[in-house]
Every structure is written in structure tokens, then in C-alpha cells.
Short mmCIF file of C-alpha atoms in Angstrom, two decimals:
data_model
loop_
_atom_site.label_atom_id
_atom_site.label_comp_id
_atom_site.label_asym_id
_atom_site.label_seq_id
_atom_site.Cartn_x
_atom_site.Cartn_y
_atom_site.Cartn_z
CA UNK A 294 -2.43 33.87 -17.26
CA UNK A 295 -2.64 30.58 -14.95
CA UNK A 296 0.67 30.33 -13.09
CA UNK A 297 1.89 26.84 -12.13
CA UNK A 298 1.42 26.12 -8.57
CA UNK A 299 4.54 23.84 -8.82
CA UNK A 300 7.62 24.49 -11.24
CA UNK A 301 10.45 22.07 -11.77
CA UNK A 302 13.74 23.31 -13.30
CA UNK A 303 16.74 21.02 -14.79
CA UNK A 304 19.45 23.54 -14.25
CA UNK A 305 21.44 22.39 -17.84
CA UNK A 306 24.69 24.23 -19.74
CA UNK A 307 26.98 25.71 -16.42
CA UNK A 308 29.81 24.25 -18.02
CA UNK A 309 29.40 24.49 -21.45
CA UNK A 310 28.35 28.11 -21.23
CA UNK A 311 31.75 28.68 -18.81
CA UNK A 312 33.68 26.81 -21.87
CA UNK A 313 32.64 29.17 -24.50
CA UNK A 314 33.81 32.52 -22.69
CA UNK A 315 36.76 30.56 -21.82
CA UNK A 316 36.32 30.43 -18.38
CA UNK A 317 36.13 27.81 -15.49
CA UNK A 318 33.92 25.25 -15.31
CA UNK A 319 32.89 26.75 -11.87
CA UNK A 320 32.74 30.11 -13.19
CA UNK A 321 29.62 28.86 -14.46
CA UNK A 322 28.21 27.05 -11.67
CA UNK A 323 28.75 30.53 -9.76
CA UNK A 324 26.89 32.34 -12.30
CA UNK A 325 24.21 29.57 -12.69
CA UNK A 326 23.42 30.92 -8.53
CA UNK A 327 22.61 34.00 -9.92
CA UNK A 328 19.72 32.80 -12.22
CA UNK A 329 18.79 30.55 -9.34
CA UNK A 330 18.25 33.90 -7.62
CA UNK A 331 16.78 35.63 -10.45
CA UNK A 332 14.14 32.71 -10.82
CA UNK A 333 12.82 32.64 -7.36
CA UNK A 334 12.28 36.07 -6.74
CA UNK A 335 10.22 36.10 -10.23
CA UNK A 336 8.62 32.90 -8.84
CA UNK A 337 7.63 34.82 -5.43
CA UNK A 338 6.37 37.71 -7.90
CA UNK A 339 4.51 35.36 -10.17
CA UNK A 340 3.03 33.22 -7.27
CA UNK A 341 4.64 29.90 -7.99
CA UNK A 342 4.08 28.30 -5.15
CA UNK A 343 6.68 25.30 -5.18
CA UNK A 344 9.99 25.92 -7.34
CA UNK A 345 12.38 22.41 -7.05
CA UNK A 346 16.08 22.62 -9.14
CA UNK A 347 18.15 19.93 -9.77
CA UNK A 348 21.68 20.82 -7.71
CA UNK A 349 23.62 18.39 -7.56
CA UNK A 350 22.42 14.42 -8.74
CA UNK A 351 24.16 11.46 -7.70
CA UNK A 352 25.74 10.98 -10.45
CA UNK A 353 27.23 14.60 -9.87
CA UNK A 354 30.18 12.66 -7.94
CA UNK A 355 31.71 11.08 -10.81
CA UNK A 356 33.12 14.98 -11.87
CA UNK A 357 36.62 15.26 -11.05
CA UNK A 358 37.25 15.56 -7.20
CA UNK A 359 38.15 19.71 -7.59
CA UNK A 360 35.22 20.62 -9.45
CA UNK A 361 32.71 18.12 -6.68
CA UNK A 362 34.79 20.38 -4.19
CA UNK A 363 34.06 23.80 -5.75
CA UNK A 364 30.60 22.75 -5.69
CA UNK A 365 29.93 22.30 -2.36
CA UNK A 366 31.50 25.03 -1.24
CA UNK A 367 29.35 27.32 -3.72
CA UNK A 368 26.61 25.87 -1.82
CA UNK A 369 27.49 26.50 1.09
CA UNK A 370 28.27 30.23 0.15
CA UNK A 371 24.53 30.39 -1.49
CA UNK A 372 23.07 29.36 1.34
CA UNK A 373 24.58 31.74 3.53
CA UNK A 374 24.57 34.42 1.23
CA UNK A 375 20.94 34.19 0.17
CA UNK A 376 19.36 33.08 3.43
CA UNK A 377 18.79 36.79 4.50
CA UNK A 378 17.14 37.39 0.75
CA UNK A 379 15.07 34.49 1.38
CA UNK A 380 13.96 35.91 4.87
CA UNK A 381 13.01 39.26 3.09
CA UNK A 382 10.89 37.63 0.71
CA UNK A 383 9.12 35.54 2.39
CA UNK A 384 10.67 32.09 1.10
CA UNK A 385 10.89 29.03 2.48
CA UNK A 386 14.24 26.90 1.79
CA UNK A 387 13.87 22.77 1.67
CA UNK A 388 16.10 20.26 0.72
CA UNK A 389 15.56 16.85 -1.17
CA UNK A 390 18.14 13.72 -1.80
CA UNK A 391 20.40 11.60 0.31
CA UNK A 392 21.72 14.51 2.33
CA UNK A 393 23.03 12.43 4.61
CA UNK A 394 25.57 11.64 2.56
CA UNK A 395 26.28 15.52 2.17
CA UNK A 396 29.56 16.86 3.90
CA UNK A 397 29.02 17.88 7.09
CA UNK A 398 28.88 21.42 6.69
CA UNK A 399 26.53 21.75 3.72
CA UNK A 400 24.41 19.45 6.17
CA UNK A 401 24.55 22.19 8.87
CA UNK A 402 24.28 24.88 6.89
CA UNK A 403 21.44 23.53 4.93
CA UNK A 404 19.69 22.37 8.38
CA UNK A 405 20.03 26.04 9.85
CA UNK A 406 18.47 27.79 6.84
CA UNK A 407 15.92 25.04 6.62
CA UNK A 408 14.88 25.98 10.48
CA UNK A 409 15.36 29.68 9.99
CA UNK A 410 12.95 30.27 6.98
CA UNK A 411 10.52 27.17 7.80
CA UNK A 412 7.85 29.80 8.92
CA UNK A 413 8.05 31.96 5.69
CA UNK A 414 4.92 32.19 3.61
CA UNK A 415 5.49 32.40 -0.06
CA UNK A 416 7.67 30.31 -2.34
CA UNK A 417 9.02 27.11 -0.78
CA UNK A 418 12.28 26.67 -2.79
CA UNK A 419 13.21 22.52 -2.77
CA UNK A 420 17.32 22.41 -3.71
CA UNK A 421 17.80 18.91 -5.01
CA UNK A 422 20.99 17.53 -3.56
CA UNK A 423 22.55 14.16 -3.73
CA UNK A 424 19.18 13.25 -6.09
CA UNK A 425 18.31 10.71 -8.13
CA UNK A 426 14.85 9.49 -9.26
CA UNK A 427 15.64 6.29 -9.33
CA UNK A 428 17.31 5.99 -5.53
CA UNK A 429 14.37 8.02 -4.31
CA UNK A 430 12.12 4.90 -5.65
CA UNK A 431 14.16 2.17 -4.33
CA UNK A 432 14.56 4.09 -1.04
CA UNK A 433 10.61 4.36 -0.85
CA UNK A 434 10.26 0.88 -1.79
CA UNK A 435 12.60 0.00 1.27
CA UNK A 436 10.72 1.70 3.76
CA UNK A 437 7.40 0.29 2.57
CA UNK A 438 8.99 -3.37 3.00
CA UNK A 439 9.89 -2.50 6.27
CA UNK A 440 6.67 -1.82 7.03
CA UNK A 441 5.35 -4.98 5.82
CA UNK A 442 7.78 -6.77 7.39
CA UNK A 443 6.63 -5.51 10.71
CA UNK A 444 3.09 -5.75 10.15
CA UNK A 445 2.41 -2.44 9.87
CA UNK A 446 1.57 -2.32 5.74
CA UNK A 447 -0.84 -4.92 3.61
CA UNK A 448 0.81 -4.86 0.39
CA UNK A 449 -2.26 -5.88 -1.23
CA UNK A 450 -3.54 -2.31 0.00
CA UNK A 451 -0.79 -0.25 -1.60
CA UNK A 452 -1.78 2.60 -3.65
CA UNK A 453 -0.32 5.41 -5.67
CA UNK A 454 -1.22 7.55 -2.81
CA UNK A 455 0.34 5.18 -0.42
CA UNK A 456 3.72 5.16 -2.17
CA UNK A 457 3.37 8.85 -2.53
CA UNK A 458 3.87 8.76 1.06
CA UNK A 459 7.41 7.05 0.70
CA UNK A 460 9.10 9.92 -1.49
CA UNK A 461 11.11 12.62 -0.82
CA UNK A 462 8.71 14.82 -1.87
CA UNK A 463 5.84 13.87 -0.03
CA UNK A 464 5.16 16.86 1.27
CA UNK A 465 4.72 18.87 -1.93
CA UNK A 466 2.54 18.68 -4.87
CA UNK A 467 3.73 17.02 -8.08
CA UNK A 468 5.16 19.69 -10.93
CA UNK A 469 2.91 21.13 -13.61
CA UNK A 470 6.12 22.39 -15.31
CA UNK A 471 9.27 21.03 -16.18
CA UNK A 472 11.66 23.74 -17.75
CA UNK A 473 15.04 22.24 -19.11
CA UNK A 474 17.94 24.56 -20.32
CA UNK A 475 20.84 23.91 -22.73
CA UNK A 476 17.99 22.19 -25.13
CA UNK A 477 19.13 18.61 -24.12
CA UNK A 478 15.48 16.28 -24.47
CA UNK A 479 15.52 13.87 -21.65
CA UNK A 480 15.00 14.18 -17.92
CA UNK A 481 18.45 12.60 -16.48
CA UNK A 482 17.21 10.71 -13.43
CA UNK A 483 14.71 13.88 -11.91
CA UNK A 484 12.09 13.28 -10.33
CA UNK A 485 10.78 10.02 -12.49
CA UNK A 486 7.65 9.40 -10.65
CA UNK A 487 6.05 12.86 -10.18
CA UNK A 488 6.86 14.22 -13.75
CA UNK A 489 3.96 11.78 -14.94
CA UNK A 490 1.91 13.94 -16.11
CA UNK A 491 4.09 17.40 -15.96
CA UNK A 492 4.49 19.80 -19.46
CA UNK A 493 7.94 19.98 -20.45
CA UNK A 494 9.52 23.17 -21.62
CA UNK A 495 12.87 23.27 -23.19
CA UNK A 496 14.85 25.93 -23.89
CA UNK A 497 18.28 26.65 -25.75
CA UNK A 498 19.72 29.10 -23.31
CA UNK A 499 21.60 27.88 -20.86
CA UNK A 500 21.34 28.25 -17.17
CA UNK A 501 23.33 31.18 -16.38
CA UNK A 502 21.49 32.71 -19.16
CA UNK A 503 18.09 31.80 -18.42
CA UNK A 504 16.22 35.46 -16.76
CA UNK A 505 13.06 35.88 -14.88
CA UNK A 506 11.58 36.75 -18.49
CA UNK A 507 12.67 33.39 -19.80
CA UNK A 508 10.42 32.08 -16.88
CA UNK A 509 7.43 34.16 -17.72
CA UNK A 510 7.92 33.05 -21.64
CA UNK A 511 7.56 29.35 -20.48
CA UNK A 512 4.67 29.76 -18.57
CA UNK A 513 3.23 31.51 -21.45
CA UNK A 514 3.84 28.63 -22.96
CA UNK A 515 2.51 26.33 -20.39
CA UNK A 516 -0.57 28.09 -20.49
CA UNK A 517 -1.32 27.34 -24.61
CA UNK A 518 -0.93 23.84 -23.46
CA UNK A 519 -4.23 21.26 -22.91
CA UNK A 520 -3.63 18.90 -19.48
CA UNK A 521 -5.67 16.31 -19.84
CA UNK A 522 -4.20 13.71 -17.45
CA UNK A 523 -4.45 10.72 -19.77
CA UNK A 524 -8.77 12.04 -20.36
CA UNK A 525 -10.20 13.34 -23.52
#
């Protein structure tokens, strides 16, 4: 079985799978950190070299104030939590978005696992914060305009490498697989330019359900699939 080098996962159904045990909506989320878990440690076992989930988008703000609140703070907890997990197996932690725009703590707390496990091996795991596809485009289209204002980019020279160069994620290889939970068919503003060519995998469980088996089962099923890259 091929496994992907690079495996993309739109974390969908916290809520609605705290709303039909009755519980709260962060009740969920909190669970949802456990499959997190679950995933990269079957990722490390599997070999997946790259694993990038979608946190927290931009649009992630316009939930009510408590619940934006909760959130953080589960992050922050995950982070400290898992960081000696993440030492032990060999994983490296990274962070994509406008975390700048992060509260303060989650920066720090994000920065110091960031340093601590930069050296480690294995899995790099990318958290998504503060993302959008769409900002990470106009953000790379800024700094390339800068550039050419100061003389330091032809535009008549710009490639898809070039702009590559721009994104947040220029430092890792575009996904071979997308997995989406909770069965919903779009891609909500992830990752817009490097899913070009990625096989999608959708699933009806929802995140806190989802299992390190439900990870091997889409590979399986990334591996009956035919990449062609727009060829014959």
C-alpha cells in the first residue's frame, strides 16, 4: 500500500456530533483533540510524512464570543498537553494562518512548541490557525507586489513555482489527500491553491469519531485511485 507523503484533513461535525449526545458544543471540540491525537500517531506509524488540519479558519470568529473563547483555550491546553507526546514520537509541530492575529498566549505557546520539536524527525504536524485560502492568496500576492515595486521581481517572470514561494506553505509539499468528515462536499476556504490536483475522501463520521482505522480505510482508498495530473 502507497502511503501519502502529504495528508490534508477538514476536521468537520464537532458540533453537530456534541448536539446529538446533548452535550456542549465544546464538548466536541475537546473530543475532536482526541482524534487529532489518534490520527497523528497512526500517521507517524503509517509514514505520512506531512499531516495539515484545518483548526480554526477565519471565518471561525464569527461563532459566538464564548465558544471563540473555549477554543483557544483548548488550544492552548493541546499544545501543552501533547507537546511531550509529540517529543516521544518524534513529531514536529508547525503552524499556518495569520497567527499574528492569534491571542497572545496561543502565540507563545504555539512559538515554544514550534522551537521545542523543530528538530524531530518524523511527522511534521501543520495546525491551521486563523486560515483561509483565499487570504493566504491575497497575502502572497502582496508580498510579490512589493517585490516588484522595489525592483526586486519581473512580473513577466512569475511562475507557479515563484508564487509557490509566497504561501504559507512553502515549505511543504502540496497534499495527495484530502479527507473531509461529517460528509459535507466542498472545501470551505482550505488550502485553494495546493488542493489542485489532491484526491478527496469524504467520510460520514464525524471528527470525534473518525479513528486511526478510518485513516487507513481512506488511504486504501486513495490507493484504488489513478493520479494523472491533468495527463492520460
Amino acid at each position: 500500500m502507497t502511503t501519502p507523503r502529504h495528508i490534508a484533513i477538514i476536521m468537520d461535525g464537532n458540533g453537530r456530533w456534541a448536539k446529538e449526545r446533548g452535550l456542549p458544543r465544546i464538548k466536541g471540540h475537546e473530543q475532536g483533540a482526541e482524534s487529532v491525537r489518534a490520527v497523528t500517531e497512526a500517521c507517524v506509524e503509517l509514514g505520512v510524512e506531512f499531516l495539515t488540519v484545518y483548526a480554526f479558519s477565519t471565518e471561525n470568529w464569527k461563532r459566538p464570543e464564548a465558544e471563540v473563547n473555549a477554543l483557544w483555550a483548548l488550544l492552548e491546553h493541546f499544545i501543552a498537553q501533547e507537546t511531550p507526546t509529540l517529543m516521544k514520537n518524534g513529531v514536529r509541530l508547525q503552524g499556518i494562518g495569520r497567527l499574528h492575529e492569534l491571542p497572545q498566549s496561543c502565540q507563545d505557546a504555539l512559538r515554544r512548541a514550534v522551537e521545542l520539536t523543530a528538530r524531530n524527525p518524523k511527522t511534521t504536524l501543520i495546525l491551521a490557525l486563523n486560515y483561509s485560502g483565499r487570504t493566504e492568496i491575497i497575502d502572497a500576492v502582496r508580498d510579490l507586489c512589493r517585490e516588484a515595486a522595489g525592483g526586486r521581481l519581473d512580473c513577466e517572470s512569475l511562475t507557479e513555482e515563484t508564487f509557490s514561494r509566497q504561501l504559507y506553505t512553502k515549505e511543504f509539499p502540496d497534499p495527495d489527500l484530502l479527507i473531509r468528515t461529517s460528509g459535507e462536499l466542498r472545501l470551505s476556504n482550505f488550502l485553494l491553491w495546493q488542493l489542485s490536483y489532491t484526491e478527496i475522501y469524504v467520510t460520514q463520521k464525524r471528527w470525534p469519531d473518525f479513528s486511526k482505522e478510518d485513516l487507513r480505510d481512506a488511504i486504501r482508498e486513495f490507493n484504488k485511485r489513478q493520479r494523472r495530473f491533468g495527463g492520460l
